[in-house]
């Protein structure tokens, strides 16, 4: 083995040089790595004893892509294009040997090698779309040549990773290697190429699959149409499609040049900035400053869930899916049976869509036990209560759990609104009490707010964060305050959306503005979907809010065919002139002056108070860092990831502008717009949210 530099080693095995890159954690193609490959290739090419080259990586993975942290910085070292050129034009065969993940630029490097082999657990993909980019190192030109246009479009616009076996079927790989013997298999493959004088295969020269696409002129318009909803608002997917169109219609070099041009446009654009920010934000949530690094992560091998309603059943499914036994407790047999039926029927409908086998359903259901007796939870490692949101009920329940559960058990509440510290005070072990705030439907939604009480122990926090990962949740640690982080900020938007109605903006106008901003739906369409009668009772209703008036008229949302909107039998929302009249009437009774409200005002009135509230949350230490708030909003509330999150958006449009608008609204509409102290402070010192250091 010859050490070329700190990251690359070159060994010569019987005429086959092995270039092994070692750049933890994920062998991203940094300047150092690119230089390493380039100089090792130069050496291999000039050494007459070397007849073929194997390119592989040490550590947990093949190249995971370009080094995202280098984007936007001045270029350094050999460019990726230079590295690819020396590999592709090598007169000696080059074989990529893949383990872990070959992603983005990493796969694009493999695509310029003459052959590719991988272990069965390897995964391959061009996921640049997830960070608002397109594969910019020839991926859009080479992939369709190798796997065909349809598969390439799907892979690149969805950003999915595909398994090695599938990649082999698609032609992306030439051979699978034994899991624990990649190096030897790659060398043997190289020897075979030499011995059998196999050609130096260059993907760029393959044209057959493009011919097939040329015979299907509608292929691109169909693809655009089929994915229109999914791609809405995002720039990268359309640019990927355009690149693939070029791959089909233009000579290779020209296609490559256009790909580079579009890549750099996206790289400089706001969407990719936001999505790259989000990539790191999502990875930071598990870093908790001040948490004792030695805090014990407790084993959670059994879970008790109290309450078999929508939340409880959804919560239970998370653990069943992860192979963790659940005991479900209810107060009445009928409710319990209903809950059990819900779980089974949820699984059955997943199975009908082909995403679960019947055997898997039975395996999961076999992990589920149930009863009407809290005492049955005495031995579980974690209890999650998902009962009625009432402080007295919860306190009573926790004091009983305190007596029933074993000493090491974690006692969790799924409350979305109540004071966790008060709930914990009903026990003799507040250090074991934590909030696990799941979002509905709990078996689908990724977000989990982990609520740390004032006495929650580090061990209970560490265990909860760890467990959340195990069940596939995006867990964000937050503090105890009304609505925690997500709902507290939502409250601001909701208040303003309602106020705007009374000033003359119609529900569909406000919804359209927020939909165009990138939310999946606006607040009124959302309310109709959830049901306007949530928490409403006929007996207590007194026509005192617009919602009450609508409910009293039987307009209770989508399920009754009418709410803020009218609905046809396909559940299409249609603006209602009746509701328009009701709103105007209601506003008049309240003495409001109806006026023309601009789209711009709708957006600013809904969004800026959210940013302001985020600043208050940070100031109070209820979220660790601004990007944690953004992760909450992207995962729990449909904030478009290409706008980063409310805090990133605030930074992007400029905090002085947000502050000036809040001041203007405060003087015009009242104290609900009072700027947060932190917002004022940041503007005064010329800083941004991203300049803040994490709170302990
Ligand atoms: C590209 O290639 C553009 C080209 O087409 C054209 C160029 C001209 N760069 O996720 P993990 C860090 S764009 C820098 O926790 P896992 C990550 O931040 C790129 N850093 O591990 C983390 O750091 P820390 C296309 C990166 O095992 C650590 O590595 N490629 C990069 O759960 C561990 O990461 C992609 O988009 C990177 N490319 O998952 C792939 N990747 O420990 C992006 C990771 O300080 N990466 N880091 O928090 C992934 O999808 C996952 O990281 C991977 C490992 C599946 C590889």
CSV table of C-alpha atoms in Angstrom, one decimal, residues 157-571:
chain,number,residue,atom,x,y,z
A,157,UNK,CA,-37.0,13.7,-9.2
A,158,UNK,CA,-37.9,11.5,-6.2
A,159,UNK,CA,-34.3,11.4,-4.9
A,160,UNK,CA,-34.8,7.8,-3.7
A,161,UNK,CA,-32.0,5.4,-2.9
A,162,UNK,CA,-32.4,2.0,-4.7
A,163,UNK,CA,-31.1,-1.3,-3.4
A,164,UNK,CA,-28.1,-3.0,-5.1
A,165,UNK,CA,-30.2,-5.9,-6.3
A,166,UNK,CA,-32.6,-3.6,-8.0
A,167,UNK,CA,-29.7,-1.6,-9.4
A,168,UNK,CA,-28.3,-4.7,-10.9
A,169,UNK,CA,-31.6,-5.5,-12.6
A,170,UNK,CA,-31.7,-2.0,-14.0
A,171,UNK,CA,-28.2,-2.2,-15.4
A,172,UNK,CA,-26.8,0.4,-13.0
A,173,UNK,CA,-24.5,-2.3,-11.6
A,174,UNK,CA,-22.6,-5.0,-13.4
A,175,UNK,CA,-22.3,-7.5,-10.6
A,176,UNK,CA,-23.0,-8.0,-6.9
A,177,UNK,CA,-20.1,-8.8,-4.5
A,178,UNK,CA,-20.2,-10.9,-1.3
A,179,UNK,CA,-21.1,-8.6,1.6
A,180,UNK,CA,-17.8,-9.1,3.4
A,181,UNK,CA,-15.4,-9.4,0.5
A,182,UNK,CA,-15.9,-6.4,-1.7
A,183,UNK,CA,-12.2,-5.7,-2.2
A,184,UNK,CA,-11.3,-9.1,-3.4
A,185,UNK,CA,-14.4,-9.4,-5.6
A,186,UNK,CA,-13.6,-6.0,-7.2
A,187,UNK,CA,-10.0,-7.1,-7.9
A,188,UNK,CA,-11.2,-10.4,-9.3
A,189,UNK,CA,-13.6,-8.5,-11.5
A,190,UNK,CA,-10.8,-6.2,-12.7
A,191,UNK,CA,-8.7,-9.3,-13.5
A,192,UNK,CA,-11.6,-10.7,-15.5
A,193,UNK,CA,-11.9,-7.5,-17.5
A,194,UNK,CA,-8.2,-7.8,-18.3
A,195,UNK,CA,-8.1,-11.5,-19.0
A,196,UNK,CA,-11.2,-11.4,-21.2
A,197,UNK,CA,-10.2,-8.1,-22.8
A,198,UNK,CA,-13.6,-6.7,-22.0
A,199,UNK,CA,-14.2,-3.2,-23.5
A,200,UNK,CA,-13.7,0.1,-21.6
A,201,UNK,CA,-17.4,0.7,-21.4
A,202,UNK,CA,-18.4,4.4,-21.3
A,203,UNK,CA,-21.9,5.2,-20.3
A,204,UNK,CA,-21.7,8.4,-22.3
A,205,UNK,CA,-21.5,6.4,-25.5
A,206,UNK,CA,-24.6,4.3,-24.9
A,207,UNK,CA,-27.5,5.4,-27.0
A,208,UNK,CA,-30.0,2.5,-27.1
A,209,UNK,CA,-32.2,3.5,-24.2
A,210,UNK,CA,-32.4,7.0,-25.5
A,211,UNK,CA,-33.7,5.7,-28.9
A,212,UNK,CA,-36.5,4.0,-27.0
A,213,UNK,CA,-37.4,7.3,-25.4
A,214,UNK,CA,-37.3,9.1,-28.8
A,215,UNK,CA,-40.0,6.7,-30.0
A,216,UNK,CA,-42.3,7.9,-27.1
A,217,UNK,CA,-42.6,11.7,-27.6
A,218,UNK,CA,-45.2,12.1,-24.8
A,219,UNK,CA,-43.0,10.6,-22.2
A,220,UNK,CA,-42.0,14.0,-20.6
A,221,UNK,CA,-45.5,15.6,-20.8
A,222,UNK,CA,-47.0,12.5,-19.1
A,223,UNK,CA,-44.4,12.6,-16.4
A,224,UNK,CA,-44.9,16.2,-15.7
A,225,UNK,CA,-48.7,15.7,-15.6
A,226,UNK,CA,-48.5,12.7,-13.3
A,227,UNK,CA,-46.3,14.5,-10.8
A,228,UNK,CA,-47.7,18.0,-11.0
A,229,UNK,CA,-49.0,18.0,-7.5
A,230,UNK,CA,-45.9,16.5,-6.0
A,231,UNK,CA,-43.6,19.0,-7.8
A,232,UNK,CA,-45.7,22.1,-7.1
A,233,UNK,CA,-43.6,25.0,-6.0
A,234,UNK,CA,-40.2,23.2,-6.4
A,235,UNK,CA,-37.8,24.4,-9.1
A,236,UNK,CA,-35.4,21.4,-9.2
A,237,UNK,CA,-37.7,18.7,-10.5
A,238,UNK,CA,-38.6,20.7,-13.6
A,239,UNK,CA,-35.0,21.5,-14.3
A,240,UNK,CA,-34.1,17.8,-14.0
A,241,UNK,CA,-36.8,16.9,-16.5
A,242,UNK,CA,-35.4,19.5,-18.9
A,243,UNK,CA,-31.9,18.0,-18.5
A,244,UNK,CA,-33.2,14.6,-19.4
A,245,UNK,CA,-35.0,16.0,-22.4
A,246,UNK,CA,-31.6,17.4,-23.4
A,247,UNK,CA,-30.0,14.0,-22.9
A,248,UNK,CA,-32.5,12.6,-25.4
A,249,UNK,CA,-32.3,15.3,-27.9
A,250,UNK,CA,-28.8,16.8,-27.8
A,251,UNK,CA,-25.3,15.5,-28.3
A,252,UNK,CA,-23.8,14.4,-24.9
A,253,UNK,CA,-21.4,17.3,-24.5
A,254,UNK,CA,-24.1,19.9,-25.1
A,255,UNK,CA,-26.4,18.2,-22.7
A,256,UNK,CA,-23.6,18.2,-20.1
A,257,UNK,CA,-23.0,21.9,-20.6
A,258,UNK,CA,-26.7,22.7,-20.1
A,259,UNK,CA,-26.8,20.5,-17.0
A,260,UNK,CA,-23.9,22.5,-15.5
A,261,UNK,CA,-25.7,25.7,-16.3
A,262,UNK,CA,-28.9,24.7,-14.7
A,263,UNK,CA,-27.1,23.2,-11.7
A,264,UNK,CA,-25.3,26.5,-11.0
A,265,UNK,CA,-28.6,28.4,-11.4
A,266,UNK,CA,-30.2,26.2,-8.8
A,267,UNK,CA,-27.2,26.3,-6.5
A,268,UNK,CA,-27.4,30.1,-6.4
A,269,UNK,CA,-31.1,30.2,-6.0
A,270,UNK,CA,-33.1,30.6,-2.7
A,271,UNK,CA,-34.7,27.2,-2.8
A,272,UNK,CA,-31.5,25.2,-2.7
A,273,UNK,CA,-30.1,27.5,0.0
A,274,UNK,CA,-33.2,26.8,2.1
A,275,UNK,CA,-33.1,23.0,1.4
A,276,UNK,CA,-29.3,22.8,2.2
A,277,UNK,CA,-29.9,24.7,5.4
A,278,UNK,CA,-32.7,22.2,6.2
A,279,UNK,CA,-30.5,19.2,5.5
A,280,UNK,CA,-28.2,20.3,8.4
A,281,UNK,CA,-31.0,21.6,10.5
A,282,UNK,CA,-32.6,18.1,10.5
A,283,UNK,CA,-29.3,16.6,11.6
A,284,UNK,CA,-28.8,19.1,14.4
A,285,UNK,CA,-32.0,18.3,16.4
A,286,UNK,CA,-30.4,15.4,18.2
A,287,UNK,CA,-27.6,17.6,19.5
A,288,UNK,CA,-28.6,18.8,22.9
A,289,UNK,CA,-26.2,21.2,24.6
A,290,UNK,CA,-25.8,20.7,28.3
A,291,UNK,CA,-27.2,17.2,28.3
A,292,UNK,CA,-25.0,14.9,30.3
A,293,UNK,CA,-23.2,12.8,27.7
A,294,UNK,CA,-23.1,9.9,30.1
A,295,UNK,CA,-26.8,9.9,30.8
A,296,UNK,CA,-28.1,6.3,30.6
A,297,UNK,CA,-30.2,5.5,27.6
A,298,UNK,CA,-32.8,3.2,29.2
A,299,UNK,CA,-34.0,0.1,27.4
A,300,UNK,CA,-37.6,0.4,26.1
A,301,UNK,CA,-38.8,-3.1,25.3
A,302,UNK,CA,-42.4,-2.6,26.2
A,303,UNK,CA,-44.8,0.3,26.0
A,304,UNK,CA,-48.2,1.0,27.6
A,305,UNK,CA,-50.6,3.4,25.8
A,306,UNK,CA,-53.6,4.8,27.7
A,307,UNK,CA,-56.5,5.8,25.5
A,308,UNK,CA,-57.6,3.9,22.4
A,309,UNK,CA,-58.9,6.9,20.5
A,310,UNK,CA,-57.4,8.3,17.3
A,311,UNK,CA,-54.2,9.5,19.0
A,312,UNK,CA,-53.7,6.4,21.2
A,313,UNK,CA,-54.1,4.0,18.4
A,314,UNK,CA,-51.9,5.9,16.1
A,315,UNK,CA,-49.2,6.2,18.8
A,316,UNK,CA,-49.4,2.4,19.5
A,317,UNK,CA,-48.9,1.6,15.8
A,318,UNK,CA,-45.5,3.4,15.8
A,319,UNK,CA,-44.2,1.0,18.4
A,320,UNK,CA,-45.8,-2.1,16.8
A,321,UNK,CA,-44.2,-1.2,13.5
A,322,UNK,CA,-40.8,-1.1,15.2
A,323,UNK,CA,-41.4,-4.5,16.8
A,324,UNK,CA,-41.9,-3.2,20.3
A,325,UNK,CA,-44.8,-4.8,22.2
A,326,UNK,CA,-47.7,-2.5,23.3
A,327,UNK,CA,-50.3,-2.9,26.0
A,328,UNK,CA,-53.3,-0.7,25.3
A,329,UNK,CA,-55.6,0.4,28.1
A,330,UNK,CA,-59.1,2.0,27.9
A,331,UNK,CA,-61.8,2.6,30.4
A,332,UNK,CA,-64.6,0.8,28.5
A,333,UNK,CA,-64.7,-2.4,26.5
A,334,UNK,CA,-66.5,-0.8,23.6
A,335,UNK,CA,-64.0,2.0,23.1
A,336,UNK,CA,-61.2,-0.6,23.5
A,337,UNK,CA,-62.7,-2.8,20.8
A,338,UNK,CA,-63.1,0.1,18.5
A,339,UNK,CA,-59.5,1.1,19.0
A,340,UNK,CA,-58.3,-2.4,18.3
A,341,UNK,CA,-60.4,-2.5,15.1
A,342,UNK,CA,-59.0,0.8,14.0
A,343,UNK,CA,-55.4,-0.5,14.3
A,344,UNK,CA,-56.2,-3.6,12.3
A,345,UNK,CA,-58.1,-1.8,9.6
A,346,UNK,CA,-55.3,0.8,9.3
A,347,UNK,CA,-52.9,-2.0,8.7
A,348,UNK,CA,-55.3,-3.7,6.3
A,349,UNK,CA,-55.7,-0.6,4.2
A,350,UNK,CA,-51.9,-0.3,4.0
A,351,UNK,CA,-51.8,-3.9,2.9
A,352,UNK,CA,-54.4,-3.2,0.2
A,353,UNK,CA,-52.0,-0.6,-1.2
A,354,UNK,CA,-49.3,-3.3,-1.4
A,355,UNK,CA,-47.2,-1.8,1.3
A,356,UNK,CA,-47.6,-4.5,3.9
A,357,UNK,CA,-47.9,-8.2,3.8
A,358,UNK,CA,-50.7,-10.1,5.6
A,359,UNK,CA,-48.0,-11.9,7.5
A,360,UNK,CA,-46.6,-8.6,8.7
A,361,UNK,CA,-50.0,-7.5,9.9
A,362,UNK,CA,-50.4,-10.6,12.0
A,363,UNK,CA,-46.8,-10.1,13.4
A,364,UNK,CA,-47.7,-6.6,14.5
A,365,UNK,CA,-51.1,-7.4,15.9
A,366,UNK,CA,-49.4,-10.3,17.9
A,367,UNK,CA,-47.4,-7.6,19.7
A,368,UNK,CA,-50.5,-5.9,20.9
A,369,UNK,CA,-52.3,-6.7,24.1
A,370,UNK,CA,-55.1,-4.8,25.8
A,371,UNK,CA,-57.1,-4.5,28.9
A,372,UNK,CA,-59.3,-2.2,31.0
A,373,UNK,CA,-56.9,-2.2,33.9
A,374,UNK,CA,-54.2,0.3,34.5
A,375,UNK,CA,-52.5,-2.1,36.9
A,376,UNK,CA,-51.5,-4.1,33.8
A,377,UNK,CA,-48.9,-1.4,33.1
A,378,UNK,CA,-46.9,-2.2,36.2
A,379,UNK,CA,-44.0,-3.7,34.3
A,380,UNK,CA,-43.8,-1.7,31.1
A,381,UNK,CA,-40.7,0.5,30.4
A,382,UNK,CA,-42.7,3.5,29.0
A,383,UNK,CA,-46.3,4.6,29.5
A,384,UNK,CA,-47.8,7.2,27.1
A,385,UNK,CA,-51.1,8.7,28.1
A,386,UNK,CA,-53.4,9.9,25.3
A,387,UNK,CA,-56.6,10.7,27.2
A,388,UNK,CA,-58.9,13.6,27.2
A,389,UNK,CA,-57.2,17.1,27.5
A,390,UNK,CA,-58.2,17.9,31.0
A,391,UNK,CA,-55.7,18.8,33.7
A,392,UNK,CA,-57.7,17.1,36.6
A,393,UNK,CA,-58.1,13.9,34.6
A,394,UNK,CA,-54.4,13.8,33.7
A,395,UNK,CA,-53.2,14.5,37.2
A,396,UNK,CA,-55.4,11.8,38.7
A,397,UNK,CA,-54.1,9.4,36.0
A,398,UNK,CA,-50.5,10.3,36.7
A,399,UNK,CA,-50.8,9.9,40.4
A,400,UNK,CA,-52.2,6.4,39.8
A,401,UNK,CA,-49.4,5.6,37.4
A,402,UNK,CA,-46.9,6.8,40.0
A,403,UNK,CA,-48.3,4.1,42.3
A,404,UNK,CA,-48.6,1.4,39.7
A,405,UNK,CA,-45.5,1.6,37.4
A,406,UNK,CA,-42.1,0.2,38.2
A,407,UNK,CA,-39.4,2.7,39.4
A,408,UNK,CA,-37.5,2.8,36.1
A,409,UNK,CA,-40.5,3.4,33.9
A,410,UNK,CA,-40.8,6.6,31.9
A,411,UNK,CA,-44.2,8.3,32.3
A,412,UNK,CA,-45.1,10.3,29.2
A,413,UNK,CA,-48.0,12.6,28.3
A,414,UNK,CA,-49.2,13.3,24.8
A,415,UNK,CA,-50.8,16.5,25.9
A,416,UNK,CA,-50.7,19.2,23.2
A,417,UNK,CA,-51.7,22.1,25.5
A,418,UNK,CA,-51.5,21.4,29.2
A,419,UNK,CA,-48.7,22.3,31.6
A,420,UNK,CA,-46.4,19.3,31.8
A,421,UNK,CA,-44.9,20.5,35.1
A,422,UNK,CA,-48.2,20.5,36.7
A,423,UNK,CA,-49.0,17.0,35.4
A,424,UNK,CA,-45.6,15.8,36.7
A,425,UNK,CA,-46.3,17.4,40.1
A,426,UNK,CA,-49.0,14.8,40.6
A,427,UNK,CA,-46.3,12.1,40.9
A,428,UNK,CA,-43.5,11.5,43.4
A,429,UNK,CA,-41.0,11.2,40.4
A,430,UNK,CA,-41.3,14.3,38.2
A,431,UNK,CA,-37.8,13.4,36.8
A,432,UNK,CA,-39.4,10.4,35.1
A,433,UNK,CA,-42.2,12.5,33.4
A,434,UNK,CA,-41.8,13.8,29.9
A,435,UNK,CA,-44.1,15.0,27.1
A,436,UNK,CA,-44.3,13.1,23.9
A,437,UNK,CA,-46.4,15.2,21.7
A,438,UNK,CA,-47.4,13.2,18.6
A,439,UNK,CA,-49.2,14.8,15.7
A,440,UNK,CA,-52.3,13.4,14.1
A,441,UNK,CA,-52.4,10.9,12.4
A,442,UNK,CA,-49.7,9.8,14.8
A,443,UNK,CA,-48.7,6.7,12.8
A,444,UNK,CA,-48.1,8.9,9.7
A,445,UNK,CA,-46.8,12.3,10.8
A,446,UNK,CA,-43.1,12.4,11.3
A,447,UNK,CA,-42.9,15.1,13.9
A,448,UNK,CA,-42.6,14.5,17.6
A,449,UNK,CA,-42.2,17.3,20.1
A,450,UNK,CA,-40.3,15.9,23.1
A,451,UNK,CA,-41.3,18.2,25.9
A,452,UNK,CA,-38.8,18.6,28.7
A,453,UNK,CA,-40.3,19.4,32.1
A,454,UNK,CA,-38.4,21.5,34.6
A,455,UNK,CA,-37.4,18.3,36.5
A,456,UNK,CA,-37.2,15.8,33.6
A,457,UNK,CA,-33.9,13.9,34.0
A,458,UNK,CA,-31.2,13.8,31.3
A,459,UNK,CA,-31.5,10.0,31.1
A,460,UNK,CA,-35.3,10.3,30.3
A,461,UNK,CA,-34.6,12.9,27.7
A,462,UNK,CA,-31.8,10.9,26.1
A,463,UNK,CA,-34.0,7.7,26.1
A,464,UNK,CA,-36.9,9.5,24.5
A,465,UNK,CA,-34.8,11.1,21.8
A,466,UNK,CA,-33.2,7.8,21.0
A,467,UNK,CA,-36.5,5.9,21.0
A,468,UNK,CA,-38.0,8.5,18.7
A,469,UNK,CA,-35.3,7.8,16.1
A,470,UNK,CA,-36.0,4.1,16.5
A,471,UNK,CA,-39.7,4.6,15.6
A,472,UNK,CA,-38.8,6.8,12.7
A,473,UNK,CA,-39.8,10.1,14.1
A,474,UNK,CA,-38.2,13.5,13.7
A,475,UNK,CA,-37.9,14.5,17.4
A,476,UNK,CA,-37.4,18.1,18.5
A,477,UNK,CA,-36.8,18.9,22.1
A,478,UNK,CA,-38.9,21.8,23.4
A,479,UNK,CA,-39.7,23.4,26.7
A,480,UNK,CA,-43.0,23.7,28.6
A,481,UNK,CA,-45.1,26.7,27.4
A,482,UNK,CA,-48.7,26.9,26.1
A,483,UNK,CA,-48.9,25.1,22.8
A,484,UNK,CA,-45.2,24.2,23.0
A,485,UNK,CA,-43.4,25.3,19.8
A,486,UNK,CA,-45.6,24.2,16.9
A,487,UNK,CA,-49.1,25.0,18.1
A,488,UNK,CA,-47.9,28.2,19.8
A,489,UNK,CA,-46.7,29.5,16.5
A,490,UNK,CA,-49.8,28.2,14.7
A,491,UNK,CA,-51.9,30.2,17.1
A,492,UNK,CA,-50.5,33.4,15.7
A,493,UNK,CA,-51.3,32.5,12.1
A,494,UNK,CA,-54.8,31.3,13.1
A,495,UNK,CA,-55.6,34.5,15.0
A,496,UNK,CA,-54.6,36.7,12.1
A,497,UNK,CA,-56.4,34.5,9.5
A,498,UNK,CA,-59.6,34.9,11.6
A,499,UNK,CA,-59.0,38.7,12.0
A,500,UNK,CA,-58.5,39.1,8.3
A,501,UNK,CA,-61.9,37.6,7.7
A,502,UNK,CA,-63.5,40.3,9.8
A,503,UNK,CA,-61.7,42.9,7.8
A,504,UNK,CA,-62.9,41.8,4.4
A,505,UNK,CA,-60.6,39.0,3.2
A,506,UNK,CA,-62.5,35.8,2.2
A,507,UNK,CA,-61.4,32.4,3.4
A,508,UNK,CA,-60.5,31.3,-0.1
A,509,UNK,CA,-58.4,34.4,-0.7
A,510,UNK,CA,-56.4,33.8,2.5
A,511,UNK,CA,-56.1,30.1,1.7
A,512,UNK,CA,-54.9,30.8,-1.8
A,513,UNK,CA,-52.2,33.2,-0.6
A,514,UNK,CA,-50.9,30.5,1.8
A,515,UNK,CA,-51.2,27.7,-0.7
A,516,UNK,CA,-49.3,29.8,-3.2
A,517,UNK,CA,-46.6,30.4,-0.5
A,518,UNK,CA,-46.2,26.6,-0.5
A,519,UNK,CA,-48.4,25.2,2.3
A,520,UNK,CA,-50.4,22.1,1.2
A,521,UNK,CA,-53.6,23.9,2.2
A,522,UNK,CA,-54.7,27.1,3.8
A,523,UNK,CA,-56.1,27.4,7.3
A,524,UNK,CA,-59.8,27.4,6.4
A,525,UNK,CA,-59.5,24.4,4.0
A,526,UNK,CA,-57.6,22.8,6.9
A,527,UNK,CA,-60.4,23.5,9.4
A,528,UNK,CA,-63.0,22.1,7.0
A,529,UNK,CA,-60.9,18.9,6.7
A,530,UNK,CA,-60.4,18.5,10.5
A,531,UNK,CA,-64.1,19.3,11.1
A,532,UNK,CA,-65.4,22.7,12.4
A,533,UNK,CA,-67.2,20.9,15.3
A,534,UNK,CA,-64.0,19.8,17.0
A,535,UNK,CA,-64.6,20.9,20.6
A,536,UNK,CA,-68.0,22.4,19.7
A,537,UNK,CA,-71.2,21.5,21.5
A,538,UNK,CA,-74.7,22.2,20.3
A,539,UNK,CA,-75.9,23.0,23.8
A,540,UNK,CA,-73.3,25.5,24.6
A,541,UNK,CA,-73.2,27.2,21.2
A,542,UNK,CA,-74.3,30.8,21.2
A,543,UNK,CA,-73.5,32.2,17.7
A,544,UNK,CA,-70.6,34.1,19.3
A,545,UNK,CA,-67.9,33.0,16.8
A,546,UNK,CA,-68.1,32.5,13.1
A,547,UNK,CA,-67.3,28.8,13.7
A,548,UNK,CA,-70.2,28.5,16.0
A,549,UNK,CA,-72.5,30.1,13.5
A,550,UNK,CA,-71.4,27.7,10.7
A,551,UNK,CA,-71.7,24.6,13.0
A,552,UNK,CA,-75.2,25.7,14.1
A,553,UNK,CA,-76.2,25.8,10.4
A,554,UNK,CA,-74.9,22.2,10.0
A,555,UNK,CA,-71.9,23.4,8.1
A,556,UNK,CA,-69.3,21.4,10.0
A,557,UNK,CA,-66.7,20.9,7.4
A,558,UNK,CA,-65.9,18.4,4.6
A,559,UNK,CA,-67.7,15.5,6.3
A,560,UNK,CA,-71.1,17.4,6.1
A,561,UNK,CA,-70.4,18.6,2.5
A,562,UNK,CA,-70.1,22.2,3.7
A,563,UNK,CA,-68.1,24.4,6.0
A,564,UNK,CA,-66.2,27.5,5.1
A,565,UNK,CA,-66.5,26.1,1.6
A,566,UNK,CA,-69.2,24.1,-0.3
A,567,UNK,CA,-68.0,20.7,-1.4
A,568,UNK,CA,-69.1,18.6,-4.4
A,569,UNK,CA,-69.2,14.8,-4.3
A,570,UNK,CA,-65.5,14.7,-5.1
A,571,UNK,CA,-64.8,16.9,-2.1
